[in-house]
Short mmCIF file of C-alpha atoms and ligand atoms in Angstrom, two decimals:
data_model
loop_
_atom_site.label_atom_id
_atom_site.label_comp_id
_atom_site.label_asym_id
_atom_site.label_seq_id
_atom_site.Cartn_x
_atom_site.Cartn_y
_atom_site.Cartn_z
CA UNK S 1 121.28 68.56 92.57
CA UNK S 2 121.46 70.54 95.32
CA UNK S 3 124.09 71.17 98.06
CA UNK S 4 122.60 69.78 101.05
CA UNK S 5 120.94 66.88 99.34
CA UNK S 6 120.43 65.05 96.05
CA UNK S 7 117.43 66.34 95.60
CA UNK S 8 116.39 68.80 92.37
CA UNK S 9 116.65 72.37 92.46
CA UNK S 10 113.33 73.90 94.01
CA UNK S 11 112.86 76.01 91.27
CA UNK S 12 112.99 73.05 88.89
CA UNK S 13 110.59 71.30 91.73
CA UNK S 14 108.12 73.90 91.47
CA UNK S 15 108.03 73.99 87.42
CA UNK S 16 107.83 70.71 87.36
CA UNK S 17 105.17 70.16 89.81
CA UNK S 18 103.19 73.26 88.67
CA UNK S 19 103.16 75.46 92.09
CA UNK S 20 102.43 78.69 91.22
CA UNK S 21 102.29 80.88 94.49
CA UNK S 22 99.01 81.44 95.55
CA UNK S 23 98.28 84.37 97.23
CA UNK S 24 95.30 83.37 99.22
CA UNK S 25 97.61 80.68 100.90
CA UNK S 26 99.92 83.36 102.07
CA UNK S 27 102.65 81.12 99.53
CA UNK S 28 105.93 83.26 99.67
CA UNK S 29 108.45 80.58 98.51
CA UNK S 30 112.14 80.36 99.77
CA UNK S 31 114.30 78.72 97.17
CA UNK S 32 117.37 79.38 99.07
CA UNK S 33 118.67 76.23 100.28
CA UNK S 34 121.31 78.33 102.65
CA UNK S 35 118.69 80.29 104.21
CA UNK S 36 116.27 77.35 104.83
CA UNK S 37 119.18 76.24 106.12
CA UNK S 38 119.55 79.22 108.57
CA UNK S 39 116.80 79.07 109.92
CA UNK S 40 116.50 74.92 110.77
CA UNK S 41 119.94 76.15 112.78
CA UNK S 42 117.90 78.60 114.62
CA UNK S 43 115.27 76.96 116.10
CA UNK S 44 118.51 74.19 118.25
CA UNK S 45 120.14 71.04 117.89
CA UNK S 46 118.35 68.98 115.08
CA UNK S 47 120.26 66.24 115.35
CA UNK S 48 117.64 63.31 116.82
CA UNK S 49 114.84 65.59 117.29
CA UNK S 50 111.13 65.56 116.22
CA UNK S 51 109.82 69.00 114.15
CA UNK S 52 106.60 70.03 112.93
CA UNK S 53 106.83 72.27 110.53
CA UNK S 54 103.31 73.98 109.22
CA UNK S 55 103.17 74.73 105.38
CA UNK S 56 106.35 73.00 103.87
CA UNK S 57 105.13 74.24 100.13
CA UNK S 58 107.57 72.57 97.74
CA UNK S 59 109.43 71.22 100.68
CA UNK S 60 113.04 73.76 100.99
CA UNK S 61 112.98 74.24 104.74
CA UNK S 62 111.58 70.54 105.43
CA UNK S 63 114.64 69.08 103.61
CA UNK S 64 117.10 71.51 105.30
CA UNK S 65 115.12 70.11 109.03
CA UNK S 66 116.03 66.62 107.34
CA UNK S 67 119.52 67.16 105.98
CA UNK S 68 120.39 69.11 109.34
CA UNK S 69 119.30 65.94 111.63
CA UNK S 70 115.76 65.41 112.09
CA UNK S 71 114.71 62.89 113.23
CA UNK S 72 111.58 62.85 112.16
CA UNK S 73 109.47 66.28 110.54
CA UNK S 74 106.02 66.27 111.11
CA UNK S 75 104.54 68.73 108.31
CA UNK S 76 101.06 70.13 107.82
CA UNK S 77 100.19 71.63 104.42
CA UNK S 78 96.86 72.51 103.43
CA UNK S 79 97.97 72.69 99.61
CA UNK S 80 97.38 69.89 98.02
CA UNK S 81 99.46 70.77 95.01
CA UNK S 82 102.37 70.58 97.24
CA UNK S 83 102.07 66.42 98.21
CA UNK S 84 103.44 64.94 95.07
CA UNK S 85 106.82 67.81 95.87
CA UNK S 86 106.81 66.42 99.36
CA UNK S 87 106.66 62.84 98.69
CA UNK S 88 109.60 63.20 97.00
CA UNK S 89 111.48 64.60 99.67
CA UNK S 90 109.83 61.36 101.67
CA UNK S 91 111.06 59.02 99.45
CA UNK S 92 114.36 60.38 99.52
CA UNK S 93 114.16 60.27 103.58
CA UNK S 94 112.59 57.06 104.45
CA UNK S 95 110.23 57.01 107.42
CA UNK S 96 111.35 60.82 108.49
CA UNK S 97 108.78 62.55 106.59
CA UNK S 98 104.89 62.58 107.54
CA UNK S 99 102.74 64.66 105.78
CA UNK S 100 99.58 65.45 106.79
CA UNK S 101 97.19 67.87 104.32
CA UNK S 102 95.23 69.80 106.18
CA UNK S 103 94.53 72.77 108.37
CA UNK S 104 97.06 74.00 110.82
CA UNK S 105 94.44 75.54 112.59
CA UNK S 106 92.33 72.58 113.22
CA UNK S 107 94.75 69.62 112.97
CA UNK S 108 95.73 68.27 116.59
CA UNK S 109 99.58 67.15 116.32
CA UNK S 110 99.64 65.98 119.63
CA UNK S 111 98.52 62.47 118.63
CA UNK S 112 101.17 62.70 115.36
CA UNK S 113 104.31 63.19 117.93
CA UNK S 114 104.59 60.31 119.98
CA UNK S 115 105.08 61.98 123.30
CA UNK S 116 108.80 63.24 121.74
CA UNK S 117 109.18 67.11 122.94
CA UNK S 118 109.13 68.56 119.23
CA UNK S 119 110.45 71.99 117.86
CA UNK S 120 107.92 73.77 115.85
CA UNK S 121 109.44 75.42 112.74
CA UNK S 122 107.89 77.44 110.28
CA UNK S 123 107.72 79.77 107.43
CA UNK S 124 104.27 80.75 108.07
CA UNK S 125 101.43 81.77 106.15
CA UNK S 126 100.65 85.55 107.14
CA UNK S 127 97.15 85.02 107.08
CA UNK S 128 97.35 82.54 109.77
CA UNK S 129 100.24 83.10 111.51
CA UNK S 130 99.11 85.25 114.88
CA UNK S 131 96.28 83.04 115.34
CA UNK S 132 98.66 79.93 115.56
CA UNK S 133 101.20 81.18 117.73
CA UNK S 134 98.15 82.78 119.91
CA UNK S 135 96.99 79.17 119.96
CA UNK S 136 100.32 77.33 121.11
CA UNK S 137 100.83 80.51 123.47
CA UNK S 138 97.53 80.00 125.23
CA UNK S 139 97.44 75.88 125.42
CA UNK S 140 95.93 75.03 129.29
CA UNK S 141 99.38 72.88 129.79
CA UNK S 142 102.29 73.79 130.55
CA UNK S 143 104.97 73.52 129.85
CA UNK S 144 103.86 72.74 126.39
CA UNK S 145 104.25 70.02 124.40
CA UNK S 146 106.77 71.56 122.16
CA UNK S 147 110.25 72.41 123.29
CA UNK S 148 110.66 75.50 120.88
CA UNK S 149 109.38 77.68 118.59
CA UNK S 150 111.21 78.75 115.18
CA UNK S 151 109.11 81.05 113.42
CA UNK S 152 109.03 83.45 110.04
CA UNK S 153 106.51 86.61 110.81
CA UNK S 154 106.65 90.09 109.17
CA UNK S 155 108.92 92.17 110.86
CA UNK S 156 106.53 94.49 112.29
CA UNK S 157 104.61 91.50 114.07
CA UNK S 158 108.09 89.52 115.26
CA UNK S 159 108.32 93.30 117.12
CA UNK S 160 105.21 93.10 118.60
CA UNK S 161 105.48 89.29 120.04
CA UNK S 162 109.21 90.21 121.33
CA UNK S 163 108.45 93.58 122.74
CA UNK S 164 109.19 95.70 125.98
CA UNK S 165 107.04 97.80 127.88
CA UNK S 166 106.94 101.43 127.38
CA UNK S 167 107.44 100.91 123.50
CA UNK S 168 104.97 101.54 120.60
CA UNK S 169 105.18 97.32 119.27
CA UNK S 170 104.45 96.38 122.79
CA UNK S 171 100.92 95.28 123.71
CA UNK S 172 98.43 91.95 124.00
CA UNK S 173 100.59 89.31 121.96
CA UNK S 174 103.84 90.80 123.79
CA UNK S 175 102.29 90.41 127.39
CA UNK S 176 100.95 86.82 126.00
CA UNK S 177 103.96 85.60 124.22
CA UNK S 178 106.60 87.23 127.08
CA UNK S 179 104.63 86.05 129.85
CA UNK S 180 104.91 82.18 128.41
CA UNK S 181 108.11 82.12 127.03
CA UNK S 182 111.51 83.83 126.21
CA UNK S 183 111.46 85.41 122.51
CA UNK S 184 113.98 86.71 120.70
CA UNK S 185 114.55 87.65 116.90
CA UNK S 186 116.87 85.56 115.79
CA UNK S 187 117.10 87.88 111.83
CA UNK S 188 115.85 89.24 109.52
CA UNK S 189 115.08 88.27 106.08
CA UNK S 190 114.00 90.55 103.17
CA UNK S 191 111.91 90.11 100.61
CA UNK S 192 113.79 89.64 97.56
CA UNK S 193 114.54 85.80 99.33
CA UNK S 194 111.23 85.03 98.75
CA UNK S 195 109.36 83.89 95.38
CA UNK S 196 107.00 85.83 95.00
CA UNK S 197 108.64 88.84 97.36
CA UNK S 198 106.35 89.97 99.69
CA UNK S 199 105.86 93.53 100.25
CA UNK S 200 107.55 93.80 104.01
CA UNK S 201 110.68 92.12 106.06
CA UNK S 202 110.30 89.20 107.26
CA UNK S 203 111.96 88.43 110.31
CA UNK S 204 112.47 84.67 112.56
CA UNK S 205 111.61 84.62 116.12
CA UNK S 206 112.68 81.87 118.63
CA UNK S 207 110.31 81.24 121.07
CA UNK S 208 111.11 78.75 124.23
CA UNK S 209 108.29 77.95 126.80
CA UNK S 210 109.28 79.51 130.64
CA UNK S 211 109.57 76.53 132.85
CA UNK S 212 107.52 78.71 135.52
CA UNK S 213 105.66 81.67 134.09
CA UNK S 214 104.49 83.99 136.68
CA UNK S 215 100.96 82.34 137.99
CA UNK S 216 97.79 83.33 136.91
CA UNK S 217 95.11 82.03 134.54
CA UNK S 218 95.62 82.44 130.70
CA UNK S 219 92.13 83.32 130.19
CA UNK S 220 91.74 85.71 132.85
CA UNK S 221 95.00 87.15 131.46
CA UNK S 222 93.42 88.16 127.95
CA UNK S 223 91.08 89.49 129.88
CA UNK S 224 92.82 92.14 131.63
CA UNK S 225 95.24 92.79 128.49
CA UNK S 226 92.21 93.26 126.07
CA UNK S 227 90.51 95.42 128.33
CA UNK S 228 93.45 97.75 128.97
CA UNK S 229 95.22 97.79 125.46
CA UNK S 230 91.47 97.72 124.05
CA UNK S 231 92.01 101.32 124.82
CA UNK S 232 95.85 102.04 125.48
CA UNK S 233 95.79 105.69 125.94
CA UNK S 234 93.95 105.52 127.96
CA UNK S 235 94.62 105.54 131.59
CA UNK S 236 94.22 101.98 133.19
CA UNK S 237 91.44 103.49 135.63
CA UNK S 238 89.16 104.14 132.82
CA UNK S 239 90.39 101.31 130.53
CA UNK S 240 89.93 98.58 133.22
CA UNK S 241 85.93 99.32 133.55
CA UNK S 242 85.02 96.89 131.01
CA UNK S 243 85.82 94.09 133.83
CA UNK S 244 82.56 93.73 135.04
CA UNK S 245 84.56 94.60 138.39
CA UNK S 246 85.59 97.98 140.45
CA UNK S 247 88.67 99.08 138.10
CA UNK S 248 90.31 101.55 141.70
CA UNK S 249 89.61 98.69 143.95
CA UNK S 250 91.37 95.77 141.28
CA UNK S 251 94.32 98.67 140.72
CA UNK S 252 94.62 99.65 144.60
CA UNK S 253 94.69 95.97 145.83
CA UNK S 254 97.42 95.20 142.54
CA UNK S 255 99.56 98.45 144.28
CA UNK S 256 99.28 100.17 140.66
CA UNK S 257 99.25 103.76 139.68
CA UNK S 258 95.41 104.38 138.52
CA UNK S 259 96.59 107.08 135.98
CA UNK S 260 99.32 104.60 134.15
CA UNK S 261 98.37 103.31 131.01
CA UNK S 262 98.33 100.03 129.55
CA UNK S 263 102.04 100.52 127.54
CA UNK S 264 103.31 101.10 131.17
CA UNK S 265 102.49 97.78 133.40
CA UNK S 266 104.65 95.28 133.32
CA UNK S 267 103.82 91.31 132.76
CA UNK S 268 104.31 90.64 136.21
CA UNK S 269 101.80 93.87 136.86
CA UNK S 270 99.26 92.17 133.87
CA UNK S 271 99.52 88.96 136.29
CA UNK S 272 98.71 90.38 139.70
CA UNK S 273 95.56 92.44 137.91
CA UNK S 274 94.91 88.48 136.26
CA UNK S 275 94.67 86.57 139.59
CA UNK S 276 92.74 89.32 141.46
CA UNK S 277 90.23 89.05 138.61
CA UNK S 278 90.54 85.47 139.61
CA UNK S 279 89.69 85.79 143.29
N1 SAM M 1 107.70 76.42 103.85
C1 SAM M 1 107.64 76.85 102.47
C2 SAM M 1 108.83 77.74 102.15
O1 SAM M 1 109.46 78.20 103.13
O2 SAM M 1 109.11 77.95 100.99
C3 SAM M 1 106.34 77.57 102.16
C4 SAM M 1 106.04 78.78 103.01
S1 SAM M 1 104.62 79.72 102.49
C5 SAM M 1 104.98 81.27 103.27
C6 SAM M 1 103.29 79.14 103.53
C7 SAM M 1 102.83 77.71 103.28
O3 SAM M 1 101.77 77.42 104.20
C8 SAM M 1 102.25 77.44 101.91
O4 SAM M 1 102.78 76.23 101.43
C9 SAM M 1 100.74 77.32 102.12
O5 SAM M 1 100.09 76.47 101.20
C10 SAM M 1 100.69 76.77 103.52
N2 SAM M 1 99.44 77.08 104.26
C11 SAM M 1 98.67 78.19 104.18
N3 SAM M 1 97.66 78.15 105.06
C12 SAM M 1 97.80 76.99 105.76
C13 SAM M 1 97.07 76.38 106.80
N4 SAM M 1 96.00 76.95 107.34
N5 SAM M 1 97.49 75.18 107.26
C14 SAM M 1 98.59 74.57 106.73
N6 SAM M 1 99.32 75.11 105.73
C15 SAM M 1 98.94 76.30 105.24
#
């Protein structure tokens, strides 16, 4: 038994059950109930509140969500291995627990949530873990319909999404993910707390959604950001040419410097060049 609930050991789970990490899955296990724990602290007050949480595995941060409050966790796990594990963990939290197998990537949780703002938490699966938080970053609402996000990336890539300008890490998910919301690292975790250990640190980033971001249009955002980082050293007079528009007069009317580069500008600089693409 463990000590935050009377559930087996995870490592006794996963023999038991058979889940051998698979690497195409991006399956790096954490076994340690205190650091699952950790982490459902990071991402707020549990205590009443809906989660989604995208790949549980053999369930250790789902049951700290439960034992730390949850209301309800919403999970999404595209290994099927993993259900039998996880209804378990259901059984042993009636009605809390709703599992749906599938792919984070195309499942739509706004239907599973009831209208409850939810906190997204997650020890993601490298593989796919940009491409989600690119896809709750760039959602035509907002605010979202999540409150929060709690989320496990590799180090180097929880640098990019929290970074400054004028630094090395910062560039298109910074702009995107600053822009949208306030992000912070909340730690770091190495490897050896993970089964198999990955090669890098890991680290958890806390994401919540700006009540106002700084108009402009997402899509005409990415649009100025891939054009200029598409080619950051260069400076933004050249790099801005691939806008089917006149890169001096977009720069001039913005009040930029045409020999700056991409690593220089500022989000609110990224938004004026936005909604003059816009115009
Ligand atoms: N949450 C567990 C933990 O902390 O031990 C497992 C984390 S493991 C890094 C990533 C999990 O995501 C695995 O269980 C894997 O099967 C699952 N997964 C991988 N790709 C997925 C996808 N596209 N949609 C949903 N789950 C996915």
């Amino acid at each position: 038994m463990s000590a935050i609930d009377h559930l087996p050991p995870l490592r006794e789970v996963i023999a038991r059950h058979g889940l051998m990490a698979k690497k195409s899955l991006g399956q790096n296990f954490l076994l340690d109930l205190n650091l699952t724990s950790r982490i459902a602290r990071a991402s707020g007050p549990l205590e009443g509140a809906t989660v989604v949480e995208i790949g549980p595995g053999p369930g250790g941060l789902t049951r700290a969500l439960l034992a730390g409050g949850a209301a309800r966790v919403i999970a999404v796990e595209r290994d099927p291995r993993c259900l039998p594990a996880l209804e378990e963990i259901a059984a042993h939290y009636p009605g809390r627990l709703t599992v749906i197998e599938g792919d984070a990537l195309e499942v739509d949780l706004v239907p599973h949530i009831g209208g409850a703002p939810a906190r997204i938490v997650a020890n993601l699966p490298y593989n796919v873990g940009t491409q989600l938080l690119t896809g709750w970053l760039t959602l035509d609402r907002w605010p979202p319909w999540y409150r929060s996000l709690t989320l496990m990336f590799q180090k180097e890539v929880a640098q990019r999404i929290v970074a400054a300008p004028d630094t090395d890490a910062y560039g298109r998910l910074g702009v995107l993910a600053g822009w949208r919301t306030e992000a912070r690292i909340a730690f770091d975790v190495g490897p050896s707390a993970f089964v198999p250990p990955p090669k890098v640190t890991s680290s958890v980033v806390h994401l919540v959604p700006r009540a106002d971001p700084i108009p402009c249009r997402v899509g005409a955002l990415e649009r100025v950001t891939a054009a200029a980082f598409g080619q950051r050293r260069k400076m933004i007079r050249q790099s801005l040419k691939g806008l089917g528009r006149d890169p001096m007069a977009l720069i001039e009317t913005a009040g930029l410097d045409p020999t700056a580069r991409a690593e220089t500008l500022t989000i609110a600089e990224f938004c004026t060049l936005a909604r003059l693409l816009d115009a």
